[in-house]
Coordinates of C-alpha atoms and ligand atoms in Angstrom, one line a residue:
Chain A
M1 CA 15.1 39.3 3.1
S2 CA 17.8 38.0 1.5
T3 CA 16.5 36.6 -2.3
L4 CA 19.7 34.1 -2.6
A5 CA 18.4 30.7 -1.6
H6 CA 19.5 28.4 0.0
P7 CA 20.6 25.4 -2.0
A8 CA 18.2 23.0 -0.5
S9 CA 15.2 25.5 -0.4
G10 CA 16.5 26.4 -4.1
R11 CA 15.9 22.7 -5.0
R12 CA 12.6 22.7 -3.1
N13 CA 11.8 25.6 -5.1
T14 CA 12.5 24.0 -8.4
Q15 CA 10.6 20.5 -7.6
R16 CA 7.4 23.0 -6.3
V17 CA 8.1 24.7 -10.0
R18 CA 7.8 21.7 -11.8
K19 CA 5.2 20.3 -9.6
W20 CA 2.7 23.1 -10.0
G21 CA 4.1 25.2 -12.8
P22 CA 2.2 22.6 -15.5
A23 CA -0.9 23.4 -13.8
A24 CA 0.1 27.1 -13.2
I25 CA 0.4 27.5 -17.2
V26 CA -2.9 25.2 -17.8
F27 CA -4.8 27.7 -15.4
G28 CA -3.5 31.0 -17.2
I29 CA -4.2 29.9 -20.6
G30 CA -7.4 28.8 -19.7
M31 CA -8.1 32.4 -18.1
A32 CA -6.9 34.0 -21.2
L33 CA -9.4 31.9 -23.5
W34 CA -12.2 33.2 -21.4
Q35 CA -10.9 36.8 -21.0
W36 CA -10.2 37.2 -24.9
V37 CA -10.6 34.8 -27.5
L38 CA -14.0 33.6 -26.5
P39 CA -15.9 37.5 -27.3
A40 CA -13.7 37.5 -30.1
L41 CA -15.1 34.3 -31.4
G42 CA -18.6 35.8 -30.9
V43 CA -19.8 34.3 -27.8
E44 CA -22.7 36.3 -26.1
R45 CA -22.2 37.5 -22.9
Y46 CA -25.7 35.7 -21.5
L47 CA -23.7 32.6 -22.3
L48 CA -20.7 33.7 -20.9
P49 CA -19.5 36.8 -20.0
P50 CA -15.8 38.1 -20.5
L51 CA -13.3 37.4 -17.4
S52 CA -13.0 40.9 -16.6
D53 CA -16.4 41.9 -16.1
V54 CA -17.2 38.7 -14.1
L55 CA -14.6 39.9 -11.7
Q56 CA -15.9 43.5 -12.0
A57 CA -19.5 42.1 -11.0
F58 CA -17.7 40.2 -8.2
W59 CA -16.1 43.3 -6.6
D60 CA -19.1 45.8 -7.0
N61 CA -21.3 43.2 -4.9
R62 CA -18.9 41.4 -2.7
S63 CA -20.3 42.1 0.5
E64 CA -23.7 40.7 -0.8
L65 CA -22.1 37.7 -2.3
V66 CA -20.2 36.4 0.2
R67 CA -22.9 37.0 2.5
G68 CA -24.5 35.2 0.5
G69 CA -21.8 32.5 0.1
W70 CA -21.4 32.2 3.9
I71 CA -25.5 31.8 5.0
T72 CA -25.3 28.7 2.0
F73 CA -22.2 27.6 3.4
K74 CA -23.3 27.3 6.5
E75 CA -26.8 25.1 4.9
A76 CA -23.7 23.1 3.2
L77 CA -22.2 22.5 6.7
G78 CA -25.0 22.1 8.2
G79 CA -25.7 19.0 6.4
F80 CA -22.6 17.4 5.9
V81 CA -22.4 17.3 9.5
L82 CA -25.6 15.7 10.2
G83 CA -25.5 13.6 7.1
C84 CA -22.2 12.4 7.8
S85 CA -22.5 11.8 11.3
L86 CA -26.2 9.9 11.3
A87 CA -24.5 7.9 8.3
F88 CA -21.5 7.0 10.5
G89 CA -23.5 5.9 13.3
F90 CA -25.7 3.9 10.9
A91 CA -22.7 2.0 10.0
L92 CA -21.8 1.5 13.2
V93 CA -24.9 -0.1 14.0
L94 CA -25.3 -2.4 11.1
A95 CA -21.8 -3.5 11.1
R96 CA -22.3 -4.9 14.3
W97 CA -25.6 -6.5 14.1
R98 CA -24.9 -8.1 10.1
P99 CA -28.6 -9.5 9.8
L100 CA -29.8 -6.1 10.1
G101 CA -27.2 -5.0 7.6
S102 CA -28.1 -7.9 5.5
A103 CA -31.4 -6.7 5.6
L104 CA -31.5 -3.2 5.4
M105 CA -28.3 -2.9 3.1
P106 CA -30.6 -3.5 -0.6
Y107 CA -32.6 -0.8 0.2
M108 CA -29.7 1.6 1.0
I109 CA -28.1 1.0 -2.2
A110 CA -31.7 1.5 -4.1
A111 CA -32.4 4.8 -2.1
N112 CA -28.9 5.3 -2.9
A113 CA -29.6 6.1 -6.9
V114 CA -32.9 8.4 -6.4
P115 CA -32.2 11.6 -7.5
I116 CA -32.1 13.3 -3.9
V117 CA -32.2 16.8 -5.3
A118 CA -35.4 15.7 -7.0
F119 CA -36.7 16.2 -3.3
A120 CA -35.8 19.8 -3.1
P121 CA -39.1 21.3 -4.0
I122 CA -40.5 18.7 -1.8
T123 CA -38.1 19.8 1.4
N124 CA -39.1 23.2 1.1
A125 CA -43.1 22.5 1.1
W126 CA -41.7 20.6 4.8
F127 CA -39.6 23.0 6.2
G128 CA -41.1 26.2 4.7
T129 CA -39.3 27.9 1.7
L130 CA -37.5 30.5 3.8
S131 CA -36.1 28.2 6.7
P132 CA -32.1 26.3 6.0
W133 CA -33.6 22.9 7.3
S134 CA -34.5 22.8 3.7
K135 CA -31.4 22.6 2.4
V136 CA -29.6 21.3 5.6
V137 CA -32.2 18.3 4.9
I138 CA -30.9 18.0 1.3
A139 CA -27.3 18.6 1.7
A140 CA -27.5 15.8 4.6
V141 CA -29.7 13.1 2.5
L142 CA -27.0 13.6 -0.3
C143 CA -24.6 13.1 2.0
F144 CA -25.7 10.2 3.7
F145 CA -25.3 7.4 1.4
P146 CA -21.9 7.1 0.3
V147 CA -20.0 7.8 4.0
L148 CA -22.5 4.9 4.8
V149 CA -21.5 2.7 2.3
N150 CA -18.0 3.1 2.5
T151 CA -17.8 3.4 6.5
L152 CA -20.1 -0.1 6.6
R153 CA -17.0 -1.3 3.7
G154 CA -14.2 -0.1 6.1
L155 CA -15.6 -1.3 9.1
T156 CA -16.1 -4.6 7.3
S157 CA -13.4 -5.0 4.9
L158 CA -10.3 -5.8 8.1
R159 CA -7.9 -9.2 7.1
P160 CA -9.4 -12.3 9.1
E161 CA -6.5 -12.8 11.2
S162 CA -6.9 -8.9 12.3
L163 CA -9.9 -10.1 14.2
E164 CA -8.9 -13.0 14.9
L165 CA -6.1 -11.2 16.9
M166 CA -8.5 -9.9 18.8
R167 CA -10.4 -12.7 19.8
S168 CA -7.4 -14.5 21.1
Y169 CA -7.3 -11.2 23.7
A170 CA -10.8 -12.0 24.0
A171 CA -11.9 -8.1 23.9
P172 CA -15.4 -7.5 23.9
Q173 CA -17.3 -5.7 20.5
R174 CA -17.0 -2.7 21.7
V175 CA -12.7 -2.7 22.0
V176 CA -12.6 -4.4 18.6
F177 CA -14.6 -1.6 17.4
A178 CA -12.6 0.8 19.1
R179 CA -8.8 -0.3 18.5
A180 CA -9.4 -2.5 15.4
R181 CA -12.7 -1.8 12.9
I182 CA -12.8 1.9 13.5
P183 CA -9.7 2.6 12.5
N184 CA -9.4 0.2 9.7
S185 CA -12.4 2.0 8.0
L186 CA -11.0 5.6 8.4
P187 CA -9.2 5.5 4.9
F188 CA -12.6 4.8 4.0
V189 CA -14.5 7.2 5.9
F190 CA -12.1 10.3 4.5
S191 CA -12.4 9.1 0.9
A192 CA -16.5 9.1 1.5
L193 CA -16.2 12.7 3.6
K194 CA -14.6 14.0 0.3
I195 CA -17.2 13.1 -2.0
A196 CA -20.2 14.7 0.3
S197 CA -18.1 17.7 0.9
V198 CA -18.5 18.5 -2.9
L199 CA -22.7 16.8 -2.7
A200 CA -23.4 18.9 0.4
M201 CA -22.3 22.3 -1.5
I202 CA -24.1 21.0 -4.6
G203 CA -27.0 20.2 -2.5
A204 CA -27.8 23.3 -0.5
V205 CA -27.2 25.4 -3.8
V206 CA -29.7 23.4 -6.0
G207 CA -31.7 23.8 -2.4
D208 CA -31.6 27.8 -2.7
Y209 CA -32.8 27.6 -6.2
F210 CA -35.8 26.2 -5.1
G211 CA -36.7 29.4 -2.7
G212 CA -34.8 30.9 0.4
S213 CA -33.7 34.0 2.2
T214 CA -33.3 36.3 -0.5
E215 CA -29.1 36.5 0.7
A216 CA -28.0 33.1 0.4
L217 CA -26.1 32.5 -3.0
G218 CA -28.3 29.9 -5.3
V219 CA -30.9 32.5 -4.3
Q220 CA -28.9 35.4 -5.6
I221 CA -27.9 33.1 -9.0
V222 CA -31.5 32.4 -10.0
S223 CA -32.3 36.4 -9.2
S224 CA -29.3 37.5 -11.1
V225 CA -29.9 35.2 -14.0
S226 CA -33.8 36.7 -14.2
L227 CA -32.6 39.8 -14.4
A228 CA -29.9 39.1 -17.2
Q229 CA -27.0 40.3 -15.0
Y230 CA -25.3 37.4 -15.9
E231 CA -22.0 38.8 -15.0
T232 CA -23.2 39.0 -10.8
A233 CA -25.1 35.4 -11.6
W234 CA -21.5 33.9 -12.9
A235 CA -19.5 35.6 -9.8
A236 CA -21.4 33.8 -7.8
I237 CA -20.9 30.9 -9.1
L238 CA -17.3 31.5 -8.6
V239 CA -18.0 32.1 -5.0
A240 CA -20.0 29.0 -4.6
S241 CA -17.1 27.0 -6.5
L242 CA -14.2 28.4 -4.5
I243 CA -16.4 27.7 -1.7
G244 CA -16.5 24.4 -2.6
I245 CA -12.8 23.8 -3.4
A246 CA -12.0 25.1 0.1
F247 CA -14.6 23.0 1.7
Y248 CA -13.2 19.9 -0.3
A249 CA -9.4 21.0 0.7
A250 CA -10.4 21.5 4.4
V251 CA -11.6 17.3 4.6
A252 CA -8.6 16.8 2.8
L253 CA -6.4 18.3 5.3
A254 CA -8.1 16.4 7.7
E255 CA -7.5 13.2 6.4
R256 CA -4.0 14.1 6.0
L257 CA -3.7 14.8 10.0
V258 CA -6.4 12.0 10.8
V259 CA -4.9 9.0 8.5
G260 CA -1.5 10.0 8.0
W261 CA -0.3 5.9 7.9
H262 CA -2.3 4.8 5.5
P263 CA -0.7 3.6 2.0
S264 CA -2.5 6.5 0.2
I265 CA -1.6 9.3 2.2
R266 CA 2.0 8.2 2.9
A267 CA 2.8 8.7 -0.7
G268 CA 2.3 12.4 -0.7
V269 CA 4.3 12.8 2.7
D270 CA 7.9 12.5 3.3
Chain B
M1 CA 3.3 -37.8 31.6
K2 CA 0.3 -37.3 34.0
P3 CA -2.8 -36.3 32.7
S4 CA -2.9 -33.6 35.3
E5 CA 0.6 -32.1 33.9
A6 CA -0.7 -31.7 30.1
V7 CA -1.4 -27.8 29.2
V8 CA -3.4 -29.3 26.0
T9 CA -5.0 -32.2 25.3
A10 CA -7.0 -32.8 21.8
R11 CA -9.2 -36.1 21.7
G12 CA -10.9 -37.2 18.1
I13 CA -10.3 -33.5 16.9
S14 CA -11.9 -33.4 12.6
K15 CA -12.6 -30.7 11.2
T16 CA -14.5 -30.1 7.8
F17 CA -14.5 -27.0 6.0
G18 CA -17.9 -26.4 4.2
K19 CA -20.5 -29.1 3.9
G20 CA -18.6 -32.6 2.7
G21 CA -15.7 -29.8 2.1
V22 CA -12.1 -30.1 2.3
T23 CA -11.3 -32.4 5.5
A24 CA -8.5 -30.4 7.2
L25 CA -8.0 -32.3 10.1
Q26 CA -9.0 -36.0 11.4
D27 CA -9.0 -37.7 14.5
I28 CA -6.1 -35.7 15.8
E29 CA -5.0 -37.0 19.3
L30 CA -2.1 -35.1 21.3
D31 CA -1.6 -34.3 24.6
V32 CA 1.0 -31.6 25.3
G33 CA 3.0 -31.6 28.6
R34 CA 3.6 -28.0 30.6
G35 CA 6.8 -27.0 29.4
E36 CA 7.3 -28.5 26.4
F37 CA 8.0 -27.3 22.8
I38 CA 5.9 -28.9 20.4
S39 CA 6.7 -28.6 16.8
L40 CA 4.0 -29.3 13.8
I41 CA 5.7 -30.8 10.5
G42 CA 3.9 -31.4 7.2
P43 CA 3.2 -30.6 3.7
S44 CA 1.4 -27.6 2.8
G45 CA -1.9 -27.8 3.4
C46 CA -1.6 -30.5 5.3
G47 CA -3.5 -28.5 8.7
K48 CA -1.2 -27.6 10.7
S49 CA -2.5 -23.9 11.0
T50 CA -6.0 -25.4 11.0
L51 CA -4.8 -27.4 14.3
L52 CA -3.6 -24.5 15.8
R53 CA -6.6 -22.4 15.4
V54 CA -9.0 -24.9 16.8
I55 CA -6.3 -25.4 20.2
G56 CA -6.4 -21.5 20.3
D57 CA -10.6 -21.5 20.0
L58 CA -10.4 -19.8 16.5
V59 CA -12.2 -21.7 14.8
D60 CA -14.3 -24.7 16.2
P61 CA -13.8 -28.0 15.7
T62 CA -16.1 -30.0 13.7
S63 CA -16.0 -32.9 15.9
G64 CA -13.8 -33.8 19.2
E65 CA -12.7 -31.8 22.3
I66 CA -10.0 -29.8 23.3
R67 CA -8.8 -29.1 27.0
V68 CA -6.3 -26.4 27.6
N69 CA -4.8 -25.9 31.3
G70 CA -8.0 -28.4 32.3
K71 CA -10.3 -25.6 30.9
S72 CA -12.1 -25.9 27.2
A73 CA -10.0 -24.1 25.1
R74 CA -12.9 -20.9 24.6
Q75 CA -12.2 -20.6 28.4
A76 CA -8.7 -20.9 28.2
R77 CA -9.2 -18.0 25.4
L78 CA -10.9 -15.7 27.7
D79 CA -8.5 -15.8 30.5
R80 CA -5.7 -15.1 28.1
D81 CA -3.9 -18.3 28.1
Y82 CA -2.6 -17.5 24.6
G83 CA -0.5 -15.9 22.6
I84 CA -0.5 -16.4 18.8
V85 CA 2.1 -15.5 16.2
F86 CA 0.3 -15.7 12.9
Q87 CA 2.0 -16.8 9.5
S88 CA 1.7 -13.5 8.3
A89 CA 2.3 -10.7 10.8
V90 CA -0.7 -9.3 11.6
L91 CA 0.4 -5.9 12.7
Y92 CA -2.3 -2.6 12.3
D93 CA -1.2 -0.5 10.3
W94 CA -2.5 2.4 12.1
R95 CA 0.0 2.1 14.7
T96 CA 3.4 2.5 15.6
V97 CA 5.9 -0.6 16.0
A98 CA 5.7 0.7 19.9
K99 CA 1.9 0.7 20.1
N100 CA 1.1 -2.8 17.9
I101 CA 3.3 -4.6 20.7
A102 CA 1.9 -2.7 23.3
L103 CA -1.8 -3.7 22.1
P104 CA -2.8 -6.5 24.2
L105 CA -0.9 -4.7 27.5
E106 CA -3.4 -1.8 26.8
L107 CA -6.8 -4.4 26.4
M108 CA -5.1 -5.8 29.6
G109 CA -5.1 -3.1 31.1
F110 CA -1.4 -2.3 32.4
N111 CA -1.0 1.4 32.8
R112 CA 1.6 3.2 30.5
A113 CA 4.5 3.0 32.7
E114 CA 4.3 -0.8 32.6
R115 CA 3.8 -0.8 28.9
A116 CA 6.6 1.2 27.9
A117 CA 9.0 -0.2 29.9
R118 CA 7.7 -3.9 28.6
V119 CA 8.1 -2.3 24.9
Q120 CA 11.6 -1.4 25.3
E121 CA 12.5 -5.2 26.8
L122 CA 11.0 -6.8 24.0
L123 CA 12.8 -4.7 21.5
S124 CA 16.0 -5.4 22.3
L125 CA 14.9 -8.9 23.1
V126 CA 13.6 -9.2 19.1
E127 CA 16.6 -6.6 17.8
L128 CA 14.3 -4.0 16.9
D129 CA 15.5 -1.0 19.3
G130 CA 15.1 2.3 18.3
F131 CA 12.2 1.1 15.5
E132 CA 9.1 1.6 18.2
K133 CA 8.2 5.0 16.3
H134 CA 7.9 3.1 12.5
Y135 CA 5.1 2.4 11.2
P136 CA 4.6 -1.6 9.6
W137 CA 4.9 -0.4 6.1
Q138 CA 8.4 1.0 7.4
L139 CA 9.5 -2.3 8.0
S140 CA 10.3 -5.7 6.1
G141 CA 8.8 -8.6 6.6
G142 CA 10.7 -10.1 8.9
M143 CA 10.8 -7.2 11.0
Q144 CA 7.2 -6.7 10.8
Q145 CA 6.9 -10.9 11.7
R146 CA 9.8 -10.1 15.0
V147 CA 7.0 -7.1 15.6
S148 CA 4.1 -9.7 15.8
I149 CA 6.3 -12.4 18.3
A150 CA 7.3 -9.4 20.3
R151 CA 3.6 -8.5 20.8
A152 CA 2.4 -12.0 21.1
L153 CA 5.3 -12.3 23.9
S154 CA 4.2 -9.0 25.9
F155 CA 2.0 -11.2 28.2
T156 CA 4.3 -13.7 28.8
P157 CA 1.0 -16.1 28.0
A158 CA 1.0 -19.7 29.3
L159 CA 0.8 -21.1 25.5
L160 CA 2.5 -19.7 22.3
L161 CA 0.8 -20.4 19.7
M162 CA 3.2 -19.9 16.6
D163 CA 2.6 -20.6 12.8
E164 CA 6.2 -20.4 11.0
P165 CA 7.0 -17.6 12.8
F166 CA 10.2 -17.4 11.0
G167 CA 9.4 -18.6 7.5
A168 CA 9.9 -14.9 6.1
L169 CA 13.8 -14.6 8.0
D170 CA 17.6 -15.2 6.2
E171 CA 19.0 -18.3 7.8
M172 CA 21.1 -16.4 9.9
T173 CA 18.6 -14.2 11.1
R174 CA 16.4 -17.4 11.6
E175 CA 19.2 -19.3 13.8
R176 CA 19.4 -16.3 16.2
M177 CA 16.0 -15.7 16.6
N178 CA 15.5 -19.9 16.9
D179 CA 18.2 -19.5 19.9
E180 CA 16.2 -16.3 21.7
L181 CA 12.8 -18.2 21.1
L182 CA 14.7 -21.2 23.4
R183 CA 15.7 -18.3 25.7
I184 CA 12.6 -17.2 26.6
W185 CA 11.1 -20.6 26.5
T186 CA 13.2 -21.7 29.8
E187 CA 12.7 -18.3 30.8
I188 CA 9.1 -17.5 30.8
R189 CA 8.7 -21.3 31.2
S190 CA 5.7 -21.4 28.3
T191 CA 4.5 -24.3 26.7
V192 CA 5.1 -23.6 22.5
I193 CA 3.2 -25.1 19.8
F194 CA 5.6 -24.3 16.7
V195 CA 4.5 -25.1 13.0
T196 CA 7.5 -25.2 10.6
H197 CA 8.2 -26.2 7.4
S198 CA 11.8 -26.8 8.4
I199 CA 13.1 -29.9 9.4
T200 CA 16.1 -28.9 11.1
E201 CA 14.1 -26.3 13.0
A202 CA 11.7 -28.2 14.1
V203 CA 14.1 -31.0 15.6
Y204 CA 16.9 -28.1 16.8
L205 CA 14.1 -26.0 19.2
S206 CA 11.7 -29.1 19.9
T207 CA 11.2 -31.3 22.8
R208 CA 8.7 -34.0 20.3
V209 CA 8.6 -32.9 16.7
V210 CA 4.4 -33.8 15.5
V211 CA 5.0 -35.5 11.9
M212 CA 1.4 -34.8 9.9
S213 CA 0.2 -35.5 6.3
P214 CA -2.1 -34.3 4.2
R215 CA -5.7 -35.7 2.5
P216 CA -7.0 -36.0 5.3
G217 CA -4.9 -33.9 7.9
R218 CA -4.1 -36.2 10.5
I219 CA -1.0 -37.0 12.8
T220 CA 1.2 -39.7 11.4
S221 CA 4.1 -40.0 14.0
V222 CA 5.9 -38.2 16.9
L223 CA 9.3 -38.0 17.5
P224 CA 10.5 -37.3 21.0
I225 CA 13.8 -35.2 20.4
D226 CA 16.2 -36.4 23.1
L227 CA 19.1 -33.5 22.5
E228 CA 20.7 -32.6 25.9
Q229 CA 19.1 -29.2 27.0
P230 CA 19.9 -25.9 26.6
R231 CA 20.5 -26.7 22.7
T232 CA 23.3 -24.2 21.7
R233 CA 25.4 -24.2 18.3
E234 CA 26.6 -27.0 18.7
T235 CA 23.8 -28.9 18.9
R236 CA 23.3 -27.9 15.6
E237 CA 26.6 -30.3 14.8
D238 CA 25.7 -32.9 17.7
P239 CA 25.6 -35.8 14.9
R240 CA 22.5 -37.1 17.0
F241 CA 20.8 -33.9 15.4
F242 CA 21.8 -35.3 12.2
E243 CA 20.2 -38.4 13.2
L244 CA 17.1 -37.2 14.3
V245 CA 16.9 -34.7 11.1
T246 CA 16.9 -38.0 9.4
E247 CA 14.2 -39.8 11.3
V248 CA 11.9 -36.9 10.9
R249 CA 12.5 -36.8 7.3
E250 CA 11.8 -40.4 6.6
A251 CA 8.8 -40.1 8.7
L252 CA 7.5 -37.1 6.4
H253 CA 8.3 -39.3 3.6
A254 CA 6.6 -42.2 5.1
G255 CA 3.3 -39.9 6.0
G256 CA 3.4 -39.6 1.9
A257 CA 4.7 -36.2 2.5
D258 CA 7.5 -36.0 -0.7
D259 CA 6.8 -31.8 -1.4
V260 CA 8.0 -31.2 1.6
V261 CA 10.7 -28.1 1.4
E262 CA 14.2 -29.4 2.7
E263 CA 17.0 -26.4 2.7
P264 CA 20.3 -27.9 1.7
E265 CA 22.6 -28.6 4.4
V266 CA 26.0 -28.4 4.6
V267 CA 28.0 -31.3 4.3
E268 CA 31.0 -31.5 6.2
Ligands
LIG301 N1 -11.0 -20.9 6.4 C1 -11.5 -22.0 5.3 N2 -12.3 -22.3 4.3 C2 -12.0 -23.5 3.7 N3 -11.0 -24.3 4.1 C3 -9.5 -24.0 4.7 C4 -9.8 -23.3 5.4 N4 -8.4 -22.5 6.2 C5 -7.5 -24.1 6.1 N5 -8.9 -24.5 4.6 C6 -8.3 -26.1 4.0 O1 -7.6 -27.2 4.8 C7 -6.7 -27.4 4.4 C8 -5.7 -27.3 5.8 O2 -5.2 -25.7 5.5 P1 -4.0 -25.5 7.0 O3 -4.2 -23.9 6.5 O4 -4.4 -25.5 7.7 O5 -2.7 -25.7 5.9 P2 -1.6 -25.5 6.4 O6 -0.8 -27.1 6.8 O7 -1.0 -24.8 7.7 O8 -0.2 -25.6 5.4 P3 0.8 -24.3 4.7 O9 1.6 -24.9 5.7 O10 0.5 -24.2 3.2 O11 0.3 -23.2 5.7 C9 -6.1 -26.7 3.0 O12 -7.1 -27.9 2.3 C10 -7.3 -25.6 3.3 O13 -7.5 -25.5 1.6
LIG302 MG1 -0.5 -23.2 7.5

């Protein structure tokens, strides 16, 4: 491998450095603050242990943390898939039969304002504390409303001429949805899916807080704190954050692949 | 013209938007014969687009009746007798140029090979060869409008409804597209109803020019254009052409359309 870069790739590297450089510097500063400045300021370990201790705790507990992360991620993913697909299907029905939409929408919006994690102890009672379903349901309900509202907007926000065109072809509703309304909704759907990926992780972890299999990540956070193992708790939070970021990034990647034609995406492509 | 030859008959068409709102059309009477090229001209807001939409069964008239090919407008739409070009291009952002053009063919069940062949023909017709893989946002406004024209022509509809299709084009391209449109019109023997703001364009293209006036939108005169067919470059220099342009202009002014946009003409 040559260290002499091709001029074009050299330029690309320069661009990359310019794009990511500032963020990398901020990251470095943040880590340094965490590691050295906070302890020097006398921040106690139960408030925030130094970075190296957290990393050490991660390394020591890596197999439990990864397994716990996987369990909680499966709860989040299950809730995401369930909540988002129900919301999408529901949005299709409401867009197809508008009177139904206008009858139900006020309640949907009101329900959207309900703090859904407040139900977490209740779903544990419904499904049993150890069942993953109590977390899946919390995650699903959290995902449902943003996806419903955004999809519905996407399905109904076409220019009138776009629909008149279909009308002039005497296209049945099925075709109008398949060729016009659904493609038009996809950018809206994907912004909602990105929000939902974050909400699903929150739902699953918070669901864990109220009890679950001792291996689940949220349960580990709670029990580490109660045993004063703050380093382990922080390591578990780190794992949850990384999973959340990876989940979001996966949805963003899917967005790129599916709605590459959309202005918000095409600005980034090229 | 015998009634049996009429492609479109409009009888007492009125359209009011909203309760006691704008009267976009009032008592429109119009017969369009098979193979005619009709231009609708009139100041902005006089109901040209609305009339086109009523004929195309995209809006219901408040009163009156439209018959198309001896059927109700609705039946004609269900039989896919119309090809519509809207005032703006109305392309689907998620479809490439080729797929936008092929959209009606897809809906009408043409197979992939037929669609591909037809798309190639149409692309060269509207001078967009090589752009099939582009997305609408990668095209200029005029190119987008040409895609929408290709789409309307793709299934050779019996009746073409075109709402200012060339408004976004420069004068040179516009004249070339005019000639192309006339060629297509004679070739597929379709009937065209064409909205324009340009007097010269209306005279050059049409067999008859329908002059409309606003508030309420109504037809004030119908001028037959007796220029020889086929129309060519010479037509634009024919003294009769200038007489007809003047006639249309006077009809517009008589209809109270003093705000009509006129393009400057080259004086020879
Ligand atoms: N959907 C609508 N709702 C309410 N009023 C409308 C609607 N469409 C058109 N109008 C009104 O009807 C009148 C005629 O509109 P139309 O679009 O047919 O005019 P036009 O002759 O095509 O004008 P332009 O040359 O500017 O395109 C206008 O006064 C307009 O405000
Ligand atoms: Mg108009």
